[in-house]
mmCIF file of N, CA and C in Angstrom:
data_model
loop_
_atom_site.group_PDB
_atom_site.id
_atom_site.type_symbol
_atom_site.label_atom_id
_atom_site.label_comp_id
_atom_site.label_asym_id
_atom_site.label_seq_id
_atom_site.Cartn_x
_atom_site.Cartn_y
_atom_site.Cartn_z
ATOM 1 N N MET D 521 105.702 93.312 196.693
ATOM 2 C CA MET D 521 104.152 93.981 197.129
ATOM 3 C C MET D 521 103.802 95.220 196.486
ATOM 4 N N THR D 522 104.365 95.903 196.588
ATOM 5 C CA THR D 522 104.390 97.258 196.426
ATOM 6 C C THR D 522 103.624 97.848 195.121
ATOM 7 N N VAL D 523 104.779 96.872 193.704
ATOM 8 C CA VAL D 523 104.529 97.005 192.354
ATOM 9 C C VAL D 523 102.925 96.676 192.204
ATOM 10 N N VAL D 524 102.833 95.934 192.825
ATOM 11 C CA VAL D 524 101.452 94.972 192.587
ATOM 12 C C VAL D 524 100.216 96.066 192.983
ATOM 13 N N ALA D 525 100.182 96.443 194.435
ATOM 14 C CA ALA D 525 99.362 97.704 194.768
ATOM 15 C C ALA D 525 99.282 98.684 194.017
ATOM 16 N N ILE D 526 100.592 98.830 193.468
ATOM 17 C CA ILE D 526 100.296 100.186 192.422
ATOM 18 C C ILE D 526 99.372 99.745 191.402
ATOM 19 N N VAL D 527 99.703 98.969 190.838
ATOM 20 C CA VAL D 527 98.890 98.826 189.673
ATOM 21 C C VAL D 527 97.781 98.223 189.681
ATOM 22 N N ALA D 528 97.452 97.370 190.688
ATOM 23 C CA ALA D 528 96.005 97.595 190.975
ATOM 24 C C ALA D 528 95.011 98.567 191.371
ATOM 25 N N ALA D 529 96.122 99.772 192.266
ATOM 26 C CA ALA D 529 95.651 101.327 192.252
ATOM 27 C C ALA D 529 95.654 101.900 191.084
ATOM 28 N N VAL D 530 95.974 102.070 189.990
ATOM 29 C CA VAL D 530 96.161 102.472 189.059
ATOM 30 C C VAL D 530 94.988 101.735 188.195
ATOM 31 N N LEU D 531 94.795 100.722 188.155
ATOM 32 C CA LEU D 531 93.851 100.180 187.320
ATOM 33 C C LEU D 531 92.423 100.382 187.497
ATOM 34 N N LEU D 532 92.067 100.214 189.013
ATOM 35 C CA LEU D 532 90.747 100.407 189.999
ATOM 36 C C LEU D 532 90.775 101.904 189.236
ATOM 37 N N SER D 533 91.888 102.847 189.571
ATOM 38 C CA SER D 533 91.123 104.266 189.065
ATOM 39 C C SER D 533 90.958 104.200 187.810
ATOM 40 N N ALA D 534 91.149 103.823 187.293
ATOM 41 C CA ALA D 534 91.150 103.826 185.603
ATOM 42 C C ALA D 534 89.893 103.396 185.488
ATOM 43 N N ALA D 535 89.399 102.161 186.190
ATOM 44 C CA ALA D 535 87.774 101.788 186.098
ATOM 45 C C ALA D 535 86.945 102.231 186.608
ATOM 46 N N ALA D 536 87.454 103.388 187.827
ATOM 47 C CA ALA D 536 86.464 104.197 188.060
ATOM 48 C C ALA D 536 85.803 105.229 187.501
ATOM 49 N N VAL D 537 87.172 105.792 186.815
ATOM 50 C CA VAL D 537 86.814 106.835 186.036
ATOM 51 C C VAL D 537 85.922 106.767 184.563
ATOM 52 N N LEU D 538 85.797 105.832 184.343
ATOM 53 C CA LEU D 538 85.806 105.076 183.053
ATOM 54 C C LEU D 538 84.280 104.605 183.207
ATOM 55 N N THR D 539 83.756 104.373 184.931
ATOM 56 C CA THR D 539 82.815 104.330 185.238
ATOM 57 C C THR D 539 81.987 105.064 185.409
ATOM 58 N N ALA D 540 82.426 106.007 185.997
ATOM 59 C CA ALA D 540 81.948 107.479 186.525
ATOM 60 C C ALA D 540 81.362 108.028 185.007
ATOM 61 N N TYR D 541 81.946 108.345 184.049
ATOM 62 C CA TYR D 541 81.977 108.772 182.799
ATOM 63 C C TYR D 541 80.858 108.164 182.208
ATOM 64 N N ARG D 542 80.732 106.432 181.972
ATOM 65 C CA ARG D 542 79.929 106.134 181.357
ATOM 66 C C ARG D 542 77.950 106.311 182.597
ATOM 67 N N THR D 543 78.236 106.320 183.697
ATOM 68 C CA THR D 543 77.261 106.841 184.656
ATOM 69 C C THR D 543 76.545 107.887 184.660
ATOM 70 N N LEU D 544 77.497 109.138 184.312
ATOM 71 C CA LEU D 544 77.253 110.379 183.691
ATOM 72 C C LEU D 544 76.952 110.303 182.284
ATOM 73 N N ILE D 545 76.936 109.757 181.650
ATOM 74 C CA ILE D 545 76.714 109.766 180.326
ATOM 75 C C ILE D 545 75.446 109.345 180.070
ATOM 76 N N GLY D 546 75.013 107.630 180.639
ATOM 77 C CA GLY D 546 74.266 107.112 180.518
ATOM 78 C C GLY D 546 73.027 106.978 179.638
ATOM 79 N N PRO D 547 72.401 106.613 178.955
ATOM 80 C CA PRO D 547 71.451 107.215 177.936
ATOM 81 C C PRO D 547 70.016 106.960 178.713
ATOM 82 N N SER D 548 69.874 105.542 179.878
ATOM 83 C CA SER D 548 68.787 105.208 180.449
ATOM 84 C C SER D 548 69.248 105.257 182.343
ATOM 85 N N THR D 549 67.844 105.141 182.850
ATOM 86 C CA THR D 549 68.376 105.050 184.238
ATOM 87 C C THR D 549 68.999 103.656 184.978
ATOM 88 N N LEU D 550 68.675 102.315 184.001
ATOM 89 C CA LEU D 550 69.511 101.722 184.087
ATOM 90 C C LEU D 550 71.186 101.551 184.094
ATOM 91 N N ASP D 551 71.035 101.616 182.879
ATOM 92 C CA ASP D 551 72.581 102.188 182.846
ATOM 93 C C ASP D 551 73.347 102.803 184.169
ATOM 94 N N ARG D 552 72.596 103.455 184.431
ATOM 95 C CA ARG D 552 73.135 104.826 185.672
ATOM 96 C C ARG D 552 73.367 103.589 186.482
ATOM 97 N N VAL D 553 72.386 102.710 186.980
ATOM 98 C CA VAL D 553 71.762 102.460 188.241
ATOM 99 C C VAL D 553 73.139 101.147 188.308
ATOM 100 N N VAL D 554 73.595 100.355 186.661
ATOM 101 C CA VAL D 554 74.508 99.549 186.705
ATOM 102 C C VAL D 554 75.876 99.952 186.661
ATOM 103 N N GLY D 555 76.084 101.465 186.411
ATOM 104 C CA GLY D 555 77.674 101.915 186.806
ATOM 105 C C GLY D 555 77.422 102.408 188.041
ATOM 106 N N ILE D 556 76.799 102.627 188.940
ATOM 107 C CA ILE D 556 76.715 103.000 190.003
ATOM 108 C C ILE D 556 77.068 101.780 191.026
ATOM 109 N N ASP D 557 76.749 100.695 190.604
ATOM 110 C CA ASP D 557 76.483 98.861 191.022
ATOM 111 C C ASP D 557 77.914 99.223 190.574
ATOM 112 N N SER D 558 78.600 98.943 189.883
ATOM 113 C CA SER D 558 80.449 98.972 189.224
ATOM 114 C C SER D 558 81.145 99.886 189.979
ATOM 115 N N ILE D 559 80.498 100.885 190.558
ATOM 116 C CA ILE D 559 81.723 102.375 191.139
ATOM 117 C C ILE D 559 81.840 101.495 192.698
ATOM 118 N N VAL D 560 80.252 101.015 193.189
ATOM 119 C CA VAL D 560 80.470 100.526 194.442
ATOM 120 C C VAL D 560 81.483 99.261 194.525
ATOM 121 N N GLY D 561 81.129 98.211 193.543
ATOM 122 C CA GLY D 561 82.338 97.091 193.532
ATOM 123 C C GLY D 561 84.095 97.559 193.659
ATOM 124 N N ILE D 562 84.257 98.685 192.341
ATOM 125 C CA ILE D 562 85.427 98.903 192.354
ATOM 126 C C ILE D 562 86.014 100.034 193.642
ATOM 127 N N ALA D 563 85.310 100.344 194.253
ATOM 128 C CA ALA D 563 85.317 100.610 195.716
ATOM 129 C C ALA D 563 85.626 99.630 196.865
ATOM 130 N N ALA D 564 85.102 98.767 196.479
ATOM 131 C CA ALA D 564 85.038 97.155 197.281
ATOM 132 C C ALA D 564 86.453 96.732 196.878
ATOM 133 N N ALA D 565 86.944 96.574 195.837
ATOM 134 C CA ALA D 565 88.159 96.401 195.612
ATOM 135 C C ALA D 565 89.184 96.874 196.017
ATOM 136 N N GLY D 566 88.827 97.893 196.117
ATOM 137 C CA GLY D 566 89.979 99.242 196.411
ATOM 138 C C GLY D 566 90.234 98.878 197.577
ATOM 139 N N LEU D 567 89.500 98.918 198.699
ATOM 140 C CA LEU D 567 89.487 98.499 200.447
ATOM 141 C C LEU D 567 90.086 96.787 200.354
ATOM 142 N N ALA D 568 90.018 96.010 199.339
ATOM 143 C CA ALA D 568 90.615 94.769 199.334
ATOM 144 C C ALA D 568 91.963 94.728 199.164
ATOM 145 N N VAL D 569 92.953 95.276 198.380
ATOM 146 C CA VAL D 569 93.547 95.903 197.326
ATOM 147 C C VAL D 569 94.406 96.293 198.854
ATOM 148 N N TRP D 570 94.175 97.756 199.495
ATOM 149 C CA TRP D 570 94.453 98.214 201.127
ATOM 150 C C TRP D 570 94.736 97.033 202.110
ATOM 151 N N ALA D 571 94.377 96.525 202.220
ATOM 152 C CA ALA D 571 93.702 95.569 203.105
ATOM 153 C C ALA D 571 94.639 94.262 202.851
ATOM 154 N N ALA D 572 94.743 93.912 201.808
ATOM 155 C CA ALA D 572 95.984 93.226 201.551
ATOM 156 C C ALA D 572 97.369 93.890 201.618
ATOM 157 N N TYR D 573 97.648 94.801 201.143
ATOM 158 C CA TYR D 573 98.845 95.820 201.000
ATOM 159 C C TYR D 573 99.379 96.147 202.440
ATOM 160 N N SER D 574 98.104 96.330 203.606
ATOM 161 C CA SER D 574 98.163 97.057 204.585
ATOM 162 C C SER D 574 98.677 95.961 205.527
ATOM 163 N N GLY D 575 98.457 94.758 204.751
ATOM 164 C CA GLY D 575 97.814 93.480 206.233
ATOM 165 C C GLY D 575 96.926 94.005 207.210
ATOM 166 N N ASP D 576 96.143 94.851 207.247
ATOM 167 C CA ASP D 576 95.258 94.944 208.188
ATOM 168 C C ASP D 576 93.411 94.529 207.825
ATOM 169 N N ALA D 577 93.334 93.300 208.560
ATOM 170 C CA ALA D 577 92.577 92.689 207.919
ATOM 171 C C ALA D 577 90.816 93.466 208.715
ATOM 172 N N THR D 578 90.650 94.629 209.921
ATOM 173 C CA THR D 578 89.567 95.245 209.762
ATOM 174 C C THR D 578 89.271 96.004 209.120
ATOM 175 N N VAL D 579 89.389 96.104 207.425
ATOM 176 C CA VAL D 579 88.721 96.759 206.652
ATOM 177 C C VAL D 579 87.511 95.662 205.966
ATOM 178 N N LEU D 580 88.258 94.671 205.555
ATOM 179 C CA LEU D 580 87.279 93.171 205.325
ATOM 180 C C LEU D 580 85.842 93.449 205.587
ATOM 181 N N PRO D 581 85.321 93.446 206.882
ATOM 182 C CA PRO D 581 83.833 93.409 206.804
ATOM 183 C C PRO D 581 83.160 94.624 206.161
ATOM 184 N N ALA D 582 84.182 95.891 206.218
ATOM 185 C CA ALA D 582 83.607 97.297 205.205
ATOM 186 C C ALA D 582 83.534 96.964 204.004
ATOM 187 N N THR D 583 84.027 96.219 203.618
ATOM 188 C CA THR D 583 84.510 95.583 202.053
ATOM 189 C C THR D 583 83.198 94.811 201.955
ATOM 190 N N VAL D 584 82.747 93.343 202.631
ATOM 191 C CA VAL D 584 81.467 93.326 202.362
ATOM 192 C C VAL D 584 80.692 93.520 202.988
ATOM 193 N N ALA D 585 80.149 94.676 203.682
ATOM 194 C CA ALA D 585 79.000 95.268 204.205
ATOM 195 C C ALA D 585 78.766 96.483 202.299
ATOM 196 N N LEU D 586 79.620 97.215 202.296
ATOM 197 C CA LEU D 586 79.791 97.896 200.972
ATOM 198 C C LEU D 586 79.101 96.951 200.010
ATOM 199 N N ALA D 587 79.644 96.254 199.858
ATOM 200 C CA ALA D 587 79.093 95.138 198.537
ATOM 201 C C ALA D 587 77.846 94.772 198.273
ATOM 202 N N LEU D 588 77.221 94.645 199.794
ATOM 203 C CA LEU D 588 76.191 93.630 199.921
ATOM 204 C C LEU D 588 75.227 95.254 199.543
ATOM 205 N N VAL D 589 75.375 96.329 200.385
ATOM 206 C CA VAL D 589 74.973 97.719 200.057
ATOM 207 C C VAL D 589 74.623 98.073 198.949
ATOM 208 N N GLY D 590 75.534 97.875 197.967
ATOM 209 C CA GLY D 590 75.512 98.140 196.484
ATOM 210 C C GLY D 590 74.892 96.929 195.755
ATOM 211 N N PHE D 591 74.874 95.813 195.988
ATOM 212 C CA PHE D 591 73.770 94.882 195.625
ATOM 213 C C PHE D 591 72.602 95.341 195.930
ATOM 214 N N LEU D 592 72.043 95.053 197.329
ATOM 215 C CA LEU D 592 70.569 95.497 197.376
ATOM 216 C C LEU D 592 70.175 96.898 196.719
ATOM 217 N N GLY D 593 70.981 97.726 196.806
ATOM 218 C CA GLY D 593 70.923 99.224 196.455
ATOM 219 C C GLY D 593 70.162 98.903 194.628
ATOM 220 N N SER D 594 70.668 97.953 194.396
ATOM 221 C CA SER D 594 70.994 98.143 192.813
ATOM 222 C C SER D 594 69.995 97.461 192.392
ATOM 223 N N ALA D 595 69.672 96.140 193.281
ATOM 224 C CA ALA D 595 67.954 95.364 193.079
ATOM 225 C C ALA D 595 67.187 95.970 193.386
ATOM 226 N N ALA D 596 67.070 97.062 194.558
ATOM 227 C CA ALA D 596 65.954 96.901 194.836
ATOM 228 C C ALA D 596 65.418 98.374 193.866
ATOM 229 N N VAL D 597 66.407 99.737 192.996
ATOM 230 C CA VAL D 597 66.293 100.422 192.047
ATOM 231 C C VAL D 597 65.388 99.542 190.769
ATOM 232 N N THR D 598 66.514 98.651 190.706
ATOM 233 C CA THR D 598 66.064 97.392 189.045
ATOM 234 C C THR D 598 64.391 97.110 189.553
ATOM 235 N N ARG D 599 63.917 96.511 190.446
ATOM 236 C CA ARG D 599 62.537 95.956 190.767
ATOM 237 C C ARG D 599 61.311 96.964 190.592
ATOM 238 N N PHE D 600 61.314 98.085 190.938
ATOM 239 C CA PHE D 600 60.830 99.252 190.874
ATOM 240 C C PHE D 600 60.900 100.169 190.006
ATOM 241 N N ARG D 601 62.441 100.156 189.209
ATOM 242 C CA ARG D 601 62.173 101.024 187.881
ATOM 243 C C ARG D 601 61.905 100.097 186.501
ATOM 244 N N VAL D 602 61.957 98.738 186.394
ATOM 245 C CA VAL D 602 61.831 97.980 185.380
ATOM 246 C C VAL D 602 60.386 97.808 185.537
ATOM 247 N N ARG D 603 59.971 97.832 184.270
ATOM 248 C CA ARG D 603 58.341 97.401 184.008
ATOM 249 C C ARG D 603 57.919 95.935 184.516
ATOM 250 N N ASP D 604 57.275 95.695 184.602
ATOM 251 C CA ASP D 604 56.850 93.974 184.644
ATOM 252 C C ASP D 604 55.736 93.667 183.446
ATOM 253 N N ASP D 605 55.979 93.354 182.669
ATOM 254 C CA ASP D 605 55.071 93.052 181.201
ATOM 255 C C ASP D 605 54.276 91.477 182.068
ATOM 256 N N ARG D 606 53.567 91.332 182.262
ATOM 257 C CA ARG D 606 52.440 90.415 182.588
ATOM 258 C C ARG D 606 51.330 90.369 181.824
#
């Protein structure tokens, strides 16, 4: 279990670094919003890995709340940022 947790942590860290780079360099606001949403998703996945590794299920509601806040934030920014061409 320890090897799986370490591999997952390394992969999630690499994904976070690449996503942070994309978020900082992103050419448009929507690219940055998608990048931030991805970072929130990676953080939620990190919490889920920690819950599986430690056997402590108390962080699972925080994982769900983090994913929900990330989704709602991205949806709100996208709603008010993207033009409506009607």
